[in-house]
Coordinates of C-alpha atoms in Angstrom, one line a residue:
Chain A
X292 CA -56.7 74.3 -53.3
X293 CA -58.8 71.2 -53.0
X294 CA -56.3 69.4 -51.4
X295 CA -55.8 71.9 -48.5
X296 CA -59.6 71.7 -48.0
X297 CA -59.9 67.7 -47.8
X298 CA -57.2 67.9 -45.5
X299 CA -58.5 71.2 -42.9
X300 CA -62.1 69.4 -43.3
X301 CA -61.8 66.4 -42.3
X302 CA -59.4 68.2 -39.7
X303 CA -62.0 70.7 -38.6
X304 CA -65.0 67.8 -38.6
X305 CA -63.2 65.4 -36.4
X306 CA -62.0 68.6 -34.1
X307 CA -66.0 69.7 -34.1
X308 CA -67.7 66.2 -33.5
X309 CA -65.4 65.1 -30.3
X310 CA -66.1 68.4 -29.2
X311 CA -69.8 67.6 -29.0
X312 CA -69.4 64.2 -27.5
X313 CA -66.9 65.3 -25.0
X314 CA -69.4 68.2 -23.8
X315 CA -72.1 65.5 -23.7
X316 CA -69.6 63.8 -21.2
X317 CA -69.2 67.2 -19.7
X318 CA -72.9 67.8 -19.5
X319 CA -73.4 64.3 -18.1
X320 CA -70.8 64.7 -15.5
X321 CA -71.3 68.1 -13.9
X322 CA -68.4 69.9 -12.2
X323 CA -65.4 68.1 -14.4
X324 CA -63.6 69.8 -16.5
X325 CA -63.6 69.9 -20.5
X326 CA -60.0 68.5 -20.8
X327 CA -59.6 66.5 -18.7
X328 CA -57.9 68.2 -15.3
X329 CA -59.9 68.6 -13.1
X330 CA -61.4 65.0 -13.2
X331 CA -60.6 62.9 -10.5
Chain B
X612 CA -34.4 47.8 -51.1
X613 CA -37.0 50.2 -49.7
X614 CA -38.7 46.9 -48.1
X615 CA -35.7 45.7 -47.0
X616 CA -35.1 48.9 -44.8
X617 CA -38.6 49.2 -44.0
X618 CA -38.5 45.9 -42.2
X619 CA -35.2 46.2 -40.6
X620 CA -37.0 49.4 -38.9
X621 CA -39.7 47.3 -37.6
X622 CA -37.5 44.3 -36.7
X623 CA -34.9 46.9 -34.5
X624 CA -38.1 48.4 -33.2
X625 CA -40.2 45.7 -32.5
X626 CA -37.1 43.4 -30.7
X627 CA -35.2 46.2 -29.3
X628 CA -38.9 47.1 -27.7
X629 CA -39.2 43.4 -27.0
X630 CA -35.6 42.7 -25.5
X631 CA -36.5 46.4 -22.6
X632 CA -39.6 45.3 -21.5
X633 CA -39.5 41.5 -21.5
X634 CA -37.5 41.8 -18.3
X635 CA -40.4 43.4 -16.7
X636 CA -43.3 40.7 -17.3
X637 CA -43.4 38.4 -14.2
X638 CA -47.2 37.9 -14.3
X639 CA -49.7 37.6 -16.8
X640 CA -50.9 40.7 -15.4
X641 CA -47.4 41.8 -16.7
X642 CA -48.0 40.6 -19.9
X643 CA -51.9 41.0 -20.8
X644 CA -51.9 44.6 -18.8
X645 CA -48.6 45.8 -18.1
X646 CA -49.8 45.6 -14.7
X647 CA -45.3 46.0 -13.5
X648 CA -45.5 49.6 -14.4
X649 CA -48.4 50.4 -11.9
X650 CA -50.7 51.5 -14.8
X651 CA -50.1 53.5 -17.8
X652 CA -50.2 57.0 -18.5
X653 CA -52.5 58.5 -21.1
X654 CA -50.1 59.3 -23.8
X655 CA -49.5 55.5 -24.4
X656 CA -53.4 54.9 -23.4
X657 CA -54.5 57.4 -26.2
X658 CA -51.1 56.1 -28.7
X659 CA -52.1 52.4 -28.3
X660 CA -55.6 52.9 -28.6
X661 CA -55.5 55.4 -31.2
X662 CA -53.7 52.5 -33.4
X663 CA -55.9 49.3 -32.4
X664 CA -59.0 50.1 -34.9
X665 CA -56.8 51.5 -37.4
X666 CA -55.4 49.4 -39.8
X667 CA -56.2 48.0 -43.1
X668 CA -59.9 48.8 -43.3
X669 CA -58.7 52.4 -42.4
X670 CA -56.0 52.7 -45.1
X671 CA -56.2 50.0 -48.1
X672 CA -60.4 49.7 -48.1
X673 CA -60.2 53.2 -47.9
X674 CA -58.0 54.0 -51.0
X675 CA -59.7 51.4 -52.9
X676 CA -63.4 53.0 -51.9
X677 CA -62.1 56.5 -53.0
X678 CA -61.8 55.2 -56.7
X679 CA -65.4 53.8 -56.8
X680 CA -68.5 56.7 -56.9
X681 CA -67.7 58.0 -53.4
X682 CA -64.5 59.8 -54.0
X683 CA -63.2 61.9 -51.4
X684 CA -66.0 60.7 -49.4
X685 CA -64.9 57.2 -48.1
X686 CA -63.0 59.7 -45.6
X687 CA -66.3 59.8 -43.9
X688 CA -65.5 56.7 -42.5
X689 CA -62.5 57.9 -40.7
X690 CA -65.1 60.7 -39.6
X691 CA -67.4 58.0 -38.4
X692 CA -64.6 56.0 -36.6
X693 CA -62.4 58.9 -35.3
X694 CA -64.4 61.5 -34.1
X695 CA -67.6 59.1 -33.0
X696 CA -66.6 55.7 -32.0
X697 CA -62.9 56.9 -30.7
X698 CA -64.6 59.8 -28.1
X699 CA -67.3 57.6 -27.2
X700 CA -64.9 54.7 -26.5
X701 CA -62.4 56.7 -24.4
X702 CA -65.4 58.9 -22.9
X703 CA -67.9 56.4 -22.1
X704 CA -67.5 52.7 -22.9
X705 CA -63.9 52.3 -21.6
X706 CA -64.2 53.9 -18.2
X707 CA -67.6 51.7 -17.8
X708 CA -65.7 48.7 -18.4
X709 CA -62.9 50.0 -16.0
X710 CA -65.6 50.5 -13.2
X711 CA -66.3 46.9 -12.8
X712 CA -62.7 46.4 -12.1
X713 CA -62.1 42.9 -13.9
X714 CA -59.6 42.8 -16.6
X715 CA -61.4 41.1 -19.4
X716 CA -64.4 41.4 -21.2
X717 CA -66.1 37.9 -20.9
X718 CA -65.1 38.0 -17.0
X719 CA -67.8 40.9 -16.8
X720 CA -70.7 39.0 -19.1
X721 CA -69.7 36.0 -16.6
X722 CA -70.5 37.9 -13.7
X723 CA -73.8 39.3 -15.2
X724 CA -75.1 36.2 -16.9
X725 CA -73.3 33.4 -15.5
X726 CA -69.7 31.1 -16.5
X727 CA -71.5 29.7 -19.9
X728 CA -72.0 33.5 -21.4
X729 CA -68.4 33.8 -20.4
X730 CA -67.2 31.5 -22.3
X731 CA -69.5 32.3 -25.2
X732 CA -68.3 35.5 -25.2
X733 CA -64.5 34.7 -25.3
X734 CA -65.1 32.3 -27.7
X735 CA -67.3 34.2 -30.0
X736 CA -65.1 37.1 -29.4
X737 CA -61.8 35.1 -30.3
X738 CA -63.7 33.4 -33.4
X739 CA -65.0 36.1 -35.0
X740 CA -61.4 38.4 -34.6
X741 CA -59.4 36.2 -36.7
X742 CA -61.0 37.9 -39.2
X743 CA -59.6 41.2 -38.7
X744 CA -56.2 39.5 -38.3
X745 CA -56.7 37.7 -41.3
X746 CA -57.3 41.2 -43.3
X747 CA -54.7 42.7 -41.8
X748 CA -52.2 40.0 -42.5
X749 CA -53.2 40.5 -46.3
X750 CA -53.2 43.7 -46.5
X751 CA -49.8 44.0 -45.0
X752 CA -48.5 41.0 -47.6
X753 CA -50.0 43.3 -50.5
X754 CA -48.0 46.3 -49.1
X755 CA -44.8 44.0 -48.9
X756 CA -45.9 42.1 -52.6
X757 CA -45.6 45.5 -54.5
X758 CA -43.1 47.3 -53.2
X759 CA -40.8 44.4 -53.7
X760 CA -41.8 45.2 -57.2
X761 CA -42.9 41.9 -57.1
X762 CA -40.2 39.8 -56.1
X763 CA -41.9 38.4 -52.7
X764 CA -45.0 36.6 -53.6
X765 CA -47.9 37.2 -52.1
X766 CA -49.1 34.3 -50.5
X767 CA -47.4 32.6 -49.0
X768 CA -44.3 34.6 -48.8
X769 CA -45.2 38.4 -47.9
X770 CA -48.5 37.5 -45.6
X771 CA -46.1 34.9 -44.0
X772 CA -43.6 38.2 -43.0
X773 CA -46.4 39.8 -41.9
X774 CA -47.4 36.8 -39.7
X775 CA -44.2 36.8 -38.0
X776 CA -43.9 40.7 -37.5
X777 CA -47.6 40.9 -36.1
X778 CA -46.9 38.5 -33.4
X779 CA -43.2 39.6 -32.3
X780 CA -45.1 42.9 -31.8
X781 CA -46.4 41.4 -28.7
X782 CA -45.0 37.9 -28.2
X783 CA -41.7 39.3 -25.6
X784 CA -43.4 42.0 -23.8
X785 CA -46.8 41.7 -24.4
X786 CA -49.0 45.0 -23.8
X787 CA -46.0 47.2 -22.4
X788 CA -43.9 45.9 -25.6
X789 CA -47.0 47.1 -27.5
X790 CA -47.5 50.4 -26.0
X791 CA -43.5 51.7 -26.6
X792 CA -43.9 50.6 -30.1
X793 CA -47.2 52.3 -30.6
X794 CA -46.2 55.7 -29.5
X795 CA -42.9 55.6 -31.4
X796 CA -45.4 54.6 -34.6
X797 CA -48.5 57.1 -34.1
X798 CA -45.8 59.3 -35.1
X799 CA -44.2 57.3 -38.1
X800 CA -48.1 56.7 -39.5
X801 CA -48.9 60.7 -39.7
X802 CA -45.4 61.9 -40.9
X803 CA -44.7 59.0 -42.7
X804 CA -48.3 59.1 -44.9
X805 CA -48.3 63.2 -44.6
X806 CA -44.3 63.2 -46.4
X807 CA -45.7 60.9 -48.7
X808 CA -48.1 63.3 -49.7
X809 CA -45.8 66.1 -50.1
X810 CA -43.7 64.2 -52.3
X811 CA -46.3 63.2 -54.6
X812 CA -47.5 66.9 -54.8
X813 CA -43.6 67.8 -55.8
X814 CA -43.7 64.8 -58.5
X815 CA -47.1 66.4 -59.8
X816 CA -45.3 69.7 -60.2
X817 CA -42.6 68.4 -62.2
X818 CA -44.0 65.3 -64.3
X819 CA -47.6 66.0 -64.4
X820 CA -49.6 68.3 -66.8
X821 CA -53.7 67.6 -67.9
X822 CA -55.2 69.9 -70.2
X823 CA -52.6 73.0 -69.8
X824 CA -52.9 72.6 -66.4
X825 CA -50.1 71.4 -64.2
X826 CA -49.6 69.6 -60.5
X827 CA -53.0 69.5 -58.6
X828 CA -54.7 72.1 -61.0
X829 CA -54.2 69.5 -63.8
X830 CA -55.7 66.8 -61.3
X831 CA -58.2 69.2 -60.7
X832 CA -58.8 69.4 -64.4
X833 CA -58.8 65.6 -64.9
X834 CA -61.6 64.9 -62.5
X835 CA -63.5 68.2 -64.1
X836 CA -63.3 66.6 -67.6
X837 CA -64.6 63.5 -66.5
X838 CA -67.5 65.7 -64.9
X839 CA -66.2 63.9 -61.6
X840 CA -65.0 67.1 -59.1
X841 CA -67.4 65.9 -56.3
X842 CA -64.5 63.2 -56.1
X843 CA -62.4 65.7 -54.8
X844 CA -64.3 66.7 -51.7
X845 CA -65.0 64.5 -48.7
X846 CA -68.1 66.3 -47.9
X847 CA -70.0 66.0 -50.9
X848 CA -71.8 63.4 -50.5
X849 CA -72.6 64.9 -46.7
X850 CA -76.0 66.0 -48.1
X851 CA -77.7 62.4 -49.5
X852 CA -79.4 60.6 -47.3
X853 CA -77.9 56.7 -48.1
X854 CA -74.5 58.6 -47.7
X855 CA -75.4 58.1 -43.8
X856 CA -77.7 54.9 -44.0
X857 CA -75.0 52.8 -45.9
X858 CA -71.7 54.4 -44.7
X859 CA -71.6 56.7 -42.0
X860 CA -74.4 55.3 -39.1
X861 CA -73.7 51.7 -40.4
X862 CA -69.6 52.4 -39.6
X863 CA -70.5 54.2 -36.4
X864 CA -72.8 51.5 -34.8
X865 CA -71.2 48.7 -36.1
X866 CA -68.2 50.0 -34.1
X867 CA -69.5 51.1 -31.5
X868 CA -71.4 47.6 -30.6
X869 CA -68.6 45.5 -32.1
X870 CA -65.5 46.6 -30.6
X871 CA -67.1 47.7 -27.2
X872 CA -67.5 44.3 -26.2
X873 CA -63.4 43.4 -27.8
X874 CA -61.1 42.4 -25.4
X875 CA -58.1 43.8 -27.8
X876 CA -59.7 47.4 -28.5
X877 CA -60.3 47.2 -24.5
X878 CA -56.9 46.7 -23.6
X879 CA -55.0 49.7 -23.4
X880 CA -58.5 51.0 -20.6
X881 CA -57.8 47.8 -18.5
X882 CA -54.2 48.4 -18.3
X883 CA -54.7 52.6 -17.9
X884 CA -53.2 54.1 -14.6
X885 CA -56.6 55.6 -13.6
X886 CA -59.6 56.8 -15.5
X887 CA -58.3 59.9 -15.8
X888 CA -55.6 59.1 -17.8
X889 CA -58.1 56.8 -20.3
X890 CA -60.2 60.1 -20.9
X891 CA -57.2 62.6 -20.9
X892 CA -55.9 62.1 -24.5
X893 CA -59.6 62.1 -26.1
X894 CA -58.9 65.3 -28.7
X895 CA -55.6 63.8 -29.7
X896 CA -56.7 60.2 -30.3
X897 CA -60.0 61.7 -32.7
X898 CA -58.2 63.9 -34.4
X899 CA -55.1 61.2 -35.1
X900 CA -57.6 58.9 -36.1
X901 CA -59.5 60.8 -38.0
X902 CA -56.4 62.4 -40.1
X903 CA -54.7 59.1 -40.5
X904 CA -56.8 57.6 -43.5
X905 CA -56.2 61.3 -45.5
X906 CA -53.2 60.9 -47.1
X907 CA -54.3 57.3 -48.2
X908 CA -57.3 58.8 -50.0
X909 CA -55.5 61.7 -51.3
X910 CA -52.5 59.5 -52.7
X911 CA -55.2 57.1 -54.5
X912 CA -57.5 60.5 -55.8
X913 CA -54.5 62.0 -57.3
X914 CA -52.7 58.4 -58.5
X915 CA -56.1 57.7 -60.5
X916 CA -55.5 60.9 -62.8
X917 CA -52.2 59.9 -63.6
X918 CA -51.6 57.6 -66.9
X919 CA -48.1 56.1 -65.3
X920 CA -49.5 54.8 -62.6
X921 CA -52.7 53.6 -64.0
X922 CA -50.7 52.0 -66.3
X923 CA -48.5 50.1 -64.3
X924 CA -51.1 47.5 -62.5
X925 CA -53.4 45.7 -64.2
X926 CA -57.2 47.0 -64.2
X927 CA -59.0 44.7 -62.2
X928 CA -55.8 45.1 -59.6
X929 CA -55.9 49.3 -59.7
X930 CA -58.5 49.3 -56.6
X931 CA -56.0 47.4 -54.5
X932 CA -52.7 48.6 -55.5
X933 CA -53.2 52.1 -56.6
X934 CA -51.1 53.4 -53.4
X935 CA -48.3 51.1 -53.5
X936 CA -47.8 51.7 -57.4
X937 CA -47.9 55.5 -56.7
X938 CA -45.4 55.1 -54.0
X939 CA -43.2 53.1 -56.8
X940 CA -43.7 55.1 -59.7
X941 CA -43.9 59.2 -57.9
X942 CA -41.9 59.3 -55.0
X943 CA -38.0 59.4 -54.4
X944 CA -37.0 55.4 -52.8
X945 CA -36.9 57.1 -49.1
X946 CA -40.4 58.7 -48.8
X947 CA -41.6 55.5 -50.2
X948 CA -40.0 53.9 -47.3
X949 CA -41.5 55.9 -45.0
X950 CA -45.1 55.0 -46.4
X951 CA -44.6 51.7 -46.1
X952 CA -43.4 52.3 -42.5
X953 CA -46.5 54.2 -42.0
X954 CA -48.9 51.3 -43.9
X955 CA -47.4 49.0 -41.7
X956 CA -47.7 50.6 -38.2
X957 CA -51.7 50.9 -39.0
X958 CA -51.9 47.4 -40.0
X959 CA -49.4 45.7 -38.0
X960 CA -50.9 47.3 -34.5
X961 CA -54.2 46.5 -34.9
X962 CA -53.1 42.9 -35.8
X963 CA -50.9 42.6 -32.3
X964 CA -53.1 44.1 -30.3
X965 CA -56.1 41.8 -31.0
X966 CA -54.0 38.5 -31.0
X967 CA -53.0 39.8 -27.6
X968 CA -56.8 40.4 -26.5
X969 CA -57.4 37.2 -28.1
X970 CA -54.8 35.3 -26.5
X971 CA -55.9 36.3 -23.5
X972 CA -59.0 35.3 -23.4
X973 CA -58.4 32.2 -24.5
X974 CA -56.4 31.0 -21.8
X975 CA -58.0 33.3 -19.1
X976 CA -61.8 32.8 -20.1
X977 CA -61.6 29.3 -21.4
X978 CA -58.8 27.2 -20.7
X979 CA -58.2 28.5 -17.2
X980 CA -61.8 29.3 -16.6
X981 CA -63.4 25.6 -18.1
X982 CA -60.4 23.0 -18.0
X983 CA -58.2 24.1 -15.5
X984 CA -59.1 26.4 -12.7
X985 CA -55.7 25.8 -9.9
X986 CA -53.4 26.9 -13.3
X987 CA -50.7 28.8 -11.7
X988 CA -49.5 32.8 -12.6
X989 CA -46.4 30.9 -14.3
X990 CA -48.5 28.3 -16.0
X991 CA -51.4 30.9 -17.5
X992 CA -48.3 33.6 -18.5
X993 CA -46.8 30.2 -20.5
X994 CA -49.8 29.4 -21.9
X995 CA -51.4 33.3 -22.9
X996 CA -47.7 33.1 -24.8
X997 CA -48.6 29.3 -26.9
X998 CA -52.1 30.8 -27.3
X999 CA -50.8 34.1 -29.1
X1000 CA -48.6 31.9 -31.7
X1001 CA -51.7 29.2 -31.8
X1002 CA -54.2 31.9 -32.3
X1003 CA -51.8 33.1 -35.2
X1004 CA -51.3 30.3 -37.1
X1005 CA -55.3 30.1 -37.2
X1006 CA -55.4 33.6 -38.8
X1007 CA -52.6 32.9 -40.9
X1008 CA -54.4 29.6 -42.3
X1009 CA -57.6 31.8 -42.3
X1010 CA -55.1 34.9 -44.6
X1011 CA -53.6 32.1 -47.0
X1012 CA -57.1 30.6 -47.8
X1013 CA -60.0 32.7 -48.0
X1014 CA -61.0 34.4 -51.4
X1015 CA -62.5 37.6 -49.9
X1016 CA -61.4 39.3 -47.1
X1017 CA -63.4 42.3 -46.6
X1018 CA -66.6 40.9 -46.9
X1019 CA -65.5 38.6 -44.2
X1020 CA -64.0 41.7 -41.7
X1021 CA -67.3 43.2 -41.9
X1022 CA -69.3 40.0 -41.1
X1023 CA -66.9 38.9 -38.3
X1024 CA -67.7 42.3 -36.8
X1025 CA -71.3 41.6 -37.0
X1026 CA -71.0 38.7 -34.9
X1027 CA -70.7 40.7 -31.9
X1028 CA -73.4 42.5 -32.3
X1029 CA -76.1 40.6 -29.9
X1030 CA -73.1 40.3 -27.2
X1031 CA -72.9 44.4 -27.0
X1032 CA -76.9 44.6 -26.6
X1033 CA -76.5 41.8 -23.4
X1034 CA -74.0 43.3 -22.5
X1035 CA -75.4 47.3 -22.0
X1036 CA -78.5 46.0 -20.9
X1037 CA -76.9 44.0 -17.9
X1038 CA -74.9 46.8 -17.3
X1039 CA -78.3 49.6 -17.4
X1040 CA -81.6 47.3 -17.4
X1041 CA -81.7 44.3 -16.0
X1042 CA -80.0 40.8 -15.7
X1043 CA -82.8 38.7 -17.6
X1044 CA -80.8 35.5 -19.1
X1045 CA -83.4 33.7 -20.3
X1046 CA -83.9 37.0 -22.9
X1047 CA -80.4 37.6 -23.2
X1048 CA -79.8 33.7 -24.8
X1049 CA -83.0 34.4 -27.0
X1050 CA -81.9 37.8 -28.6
X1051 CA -78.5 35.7 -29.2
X1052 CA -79.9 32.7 -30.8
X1053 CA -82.4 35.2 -32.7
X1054 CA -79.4 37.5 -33.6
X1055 CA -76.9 34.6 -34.6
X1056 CA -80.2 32.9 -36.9
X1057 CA -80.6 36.7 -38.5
X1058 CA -77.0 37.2 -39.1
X1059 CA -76.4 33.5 -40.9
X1060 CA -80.2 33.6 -42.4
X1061 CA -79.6 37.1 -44.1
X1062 CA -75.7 36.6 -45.4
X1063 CA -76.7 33.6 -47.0
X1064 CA -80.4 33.4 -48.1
X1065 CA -80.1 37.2 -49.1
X1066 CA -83.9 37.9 -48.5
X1067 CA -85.1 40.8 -51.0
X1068 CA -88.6 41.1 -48.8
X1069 CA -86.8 43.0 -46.1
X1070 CA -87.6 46.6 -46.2
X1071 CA -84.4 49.3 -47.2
X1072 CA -82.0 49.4 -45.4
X1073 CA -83.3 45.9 -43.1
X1074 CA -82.0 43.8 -46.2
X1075 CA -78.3 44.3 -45.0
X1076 CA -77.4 41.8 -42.5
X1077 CA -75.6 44.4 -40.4
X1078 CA -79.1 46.8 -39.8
X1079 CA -81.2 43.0 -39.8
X1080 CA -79.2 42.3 -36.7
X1081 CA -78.5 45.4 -35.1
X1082 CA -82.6 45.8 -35.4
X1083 CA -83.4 42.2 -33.8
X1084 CA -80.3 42.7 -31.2
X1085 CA -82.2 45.8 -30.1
X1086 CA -85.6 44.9 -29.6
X1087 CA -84.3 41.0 -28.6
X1088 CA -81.2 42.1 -26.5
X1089 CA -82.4 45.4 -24.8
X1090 CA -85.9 46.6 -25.1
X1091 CA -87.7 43.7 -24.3
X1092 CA -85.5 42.5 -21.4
X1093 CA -85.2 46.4 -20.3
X1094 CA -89.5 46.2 -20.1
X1095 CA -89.9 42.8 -18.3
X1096 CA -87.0 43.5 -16.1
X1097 CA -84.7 41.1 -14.1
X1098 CA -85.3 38.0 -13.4
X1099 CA -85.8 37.0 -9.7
X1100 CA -83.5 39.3 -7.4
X1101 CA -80.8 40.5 -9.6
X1102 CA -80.2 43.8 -9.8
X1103 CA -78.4 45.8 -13.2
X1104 CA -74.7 45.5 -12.7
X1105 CA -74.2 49.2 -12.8
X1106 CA -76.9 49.2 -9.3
X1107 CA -74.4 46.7 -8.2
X1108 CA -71.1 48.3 -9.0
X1109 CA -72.5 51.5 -7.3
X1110 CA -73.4 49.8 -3.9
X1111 CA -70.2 47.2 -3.9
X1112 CA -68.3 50.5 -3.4
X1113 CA -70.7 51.9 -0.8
X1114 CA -70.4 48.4 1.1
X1115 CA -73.8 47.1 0.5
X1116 CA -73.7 44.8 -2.3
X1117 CA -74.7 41.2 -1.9
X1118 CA -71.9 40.0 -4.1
X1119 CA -68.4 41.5 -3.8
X1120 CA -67.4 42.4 -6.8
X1121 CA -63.3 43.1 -7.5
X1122 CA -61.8 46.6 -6.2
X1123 CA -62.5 49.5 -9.1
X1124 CA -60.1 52.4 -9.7

């Protein structure tokens, strides 16, 4: 049980937090997309 | 046995990878920045990079951390390295250092602040990285030490095999060579360390029982009856305030300002096809990052319950050892292959890659920069090679001697502090040398004044060396120069970048993709 939680977590935390600092990229750069594809 | 396999997988590897892309490197460019294959993709952008700032202080310092008070939480380093410092690296910092088009770091602090910053820089930069190298090269040596049960002492022996593999990694093919063995190892360091876990979850469900419990409840029930479950959460410790003051900002920003300004942790954004492809790979890199230092933490939580493995090292050693003894005493002889596969791939990258950056600027910033400026292609591609083995030896004298290491990783770090704050406020602010050489000299006097005078007047959390200098660096290295402004004409680099590319700039700068 605790295991499974240590390891979702830390999976889910790292998942959320470059999240945020992509969309701050995203947010900075207006009219490129959040993964990547569209950017030129 | 298990070592013996384990390093006949990195020796085919790391020659067979060696022997393919050797025939490709004509240049420098070839070698430094695989410049032959017209750029790199992102997989191997995001692969390499991913494995540059991971290595010993993301898998030993981590395992030996968990055991101490913070538990589970020492993950919150992988936190503060994966998901901050890796986006903000392949989002931000790495595409700025693209957009000046040069392919090193001190060529860019030339341009802003003239040749004697650039050599400062490569020289501080290649000083103060040795003592990564030296870590790693222990920390790889320990791996090899204790799973040869012993039989390969420490020094000089096993850090001497882990000398030789760190540069092969790079010596035939340089960053291409690199980059093949990187993505075949991202993979080895998560299945490698996740299998590992698996099989000491299997062992625990066989061999392990605490209080009527069995497997991870009786781990569980270990930590309980040493009133101790916080251990067994990462996020615990989320909630107090010197959890983010000591570890988490300190980690970050230290980093961040560090390895921003590293030629090695650059490398794999110089030689990227296009922006594009540096940016591309961001989710993949953060969460590989960030996963990579579980399994070590989870071995070493689970290992510290267990009487067999306690047992088995001496006390003093536990902190250090704890994984490798695990391997020895739970898991079946392949799976503790494959861990020492996936130590090695963390700690052995980050090694190459740096020598590499470090090489580099040696020849390209110093030698060919300050002695001899006609060097020919052939000439700097023979030398960047002598440089990687001279540069080597150095961290190999450095591994074989020094008492501490960590302590010393950390404060190498440090030292490039004041160089990131010239360095962003040329790039944003304004090109003020006169400022930038003070907030260096202030920086450097803060940085030797507070490691070894210790001064206990210095308010919480000034009295650390790393906030001491990161404070002066700041107010030294950015605001004040950012207030006055330039001096005479000179406009920030980023003005200058802009109108080079509109055609209006009064000094050229190279072509940027």
């Amino acid at each position: 049980m605790w295991l499974g939680l240590v390891i979702i977590g830390q999976f889910i935390a790292a998942l959320v937090c470059a999240f945020v600092i992509n969309m701050i990229w995203v947010l900075t750069n207006p009219g490129q997309g959040l993964f990547g594809k569209a950017n030129k | 046995m298990i070592l013996a396999v384990a390093l006949i997988y990195f020796l085919v590897l790391i020659v067979g990878a060696g022997l393919v892309t050797m025939r490709r490197v004509k240049t420098t460019g070839d070698f430094t920045s695989a410049q032959s294959t017209g750029g790199m993709s992102w997989i191997f952008v995001t692969c390499t990079f991913v494995l540059i700032p991971l290595g010993s202080g993301h898998s030993m310092s981590l395992w030996e951390q968990s055991l101490g008070p913070l538990g589970g939480g020492a993950l919150l380093w992988a936190l503060a390295v994966g998901a901050i410092f890796i986006p903000i690296m392949m989002l931000f910092m790495g595409p700025l250092a693209r957009s000046t088009g040069y392919k090193t770091f001190p060529e860019i602090t030339k341009a802003m602040y003239g040749r004697g910053f650039g050599w400062f820089h490569a020289a501080i930069s290649a000083s103060s990285q040795s003592g990564i190298i030296a870590a790693e090269l222990i920390g790889t040596g320990v791996a090899i030490f204790t799973l040869s049960g012993g039989a390969v002492p420490l020094k000089p022996w096993a850090v001497l095999i882990a000398f030789v593999f760190a540069l092969l990694y790079i010596f035939f093919g340089g960053f291409l060579q690199m980059a093949w063995i990187n993505i075949v190892n991202s993979i080895m360091l998560i299945v490698g360390s996740f299998a590992a876990v698996i099989g000491v979850v299997v062992w625990l469900g066989k061999n392990f029982i605490f209080n009527g419990a069995g497997g991870l409840d009786g781990i569980a029930a270990y930590y309980a009856s040493e009133e101790l479950s916080g251990k067994l959460s990462q996020f615990s410790n989320v909630g107090i305030v010197n959890t983010w003051i000591d570890i988490i900002i300190p980690v970050a920003l230290l980093h961040l300002t560090a390895l921003t300004v590293s030629q090695g942790h650059n490398l794999p954004f110089f030689a990227a096809k296009s922006t594009k492809d540096v940016r591309k790979g961001v989710y993949l890199a953060s969460v590989t990052n960030a996963m990579a230092a579980v399994p070590w933490v989870l071995i070493g939580l689970i290992a510290f319950a267990v009487p067999a493995v306690v047992n088995s090292v001496a006390p003093d050693e536990l902190g250090k050892l704890i994984v490798p003894a695990a391997a020895l005493a739970m898991l079946p002889k392949p799976l503790t292959g494959l861990l020492m596969i996936s130590l090695l791939s963390a700690t052995l990258s980050t090694a190459g890659a740096i020598t590499l950056g470090s090489a580099q600027q040696m020849t390209h910033n110093i030698i060919k920069d300050a002695l001899i400026p006609n060097m020919s292609d052939k000439a700097e591609l023979i030398c960047t090679r002598v440089c990687v083995i001279v540069y080597g030896c150095i961290c190999l004298g450095m591994a074989l001697t020094l008492p501490v290491i960590m302590p010393v990783f950390f404060w190498c770090f440090m030292l490039n502090i004041p160089i990131f704050f010239c360095y962003m406020t040329g790039m944003f602010f304004a090109i003020n040398k006169t400022w930038c050489y003070i907030s260096l000299a202030i920086g450097y006097v803060v940085a030797f004044g507070w490691t070894f005078l210790a001064p206990q007047w210095a308010p919480y959390p000034f009295n650390d060396t790393t906030w001491a200098v990161l404070l002066v660096s700041f107010v030294f290295g950015m605001l004040v120069p950012a207030l006055i402004g330039s001096a005479g004409e000179k406009k920030p680099f980023r003005q200058r970048i802009r109108e080079s590319r509109a055609g209006q700039a009064e000094i050229r700068l190279p072509d940027a993709k």
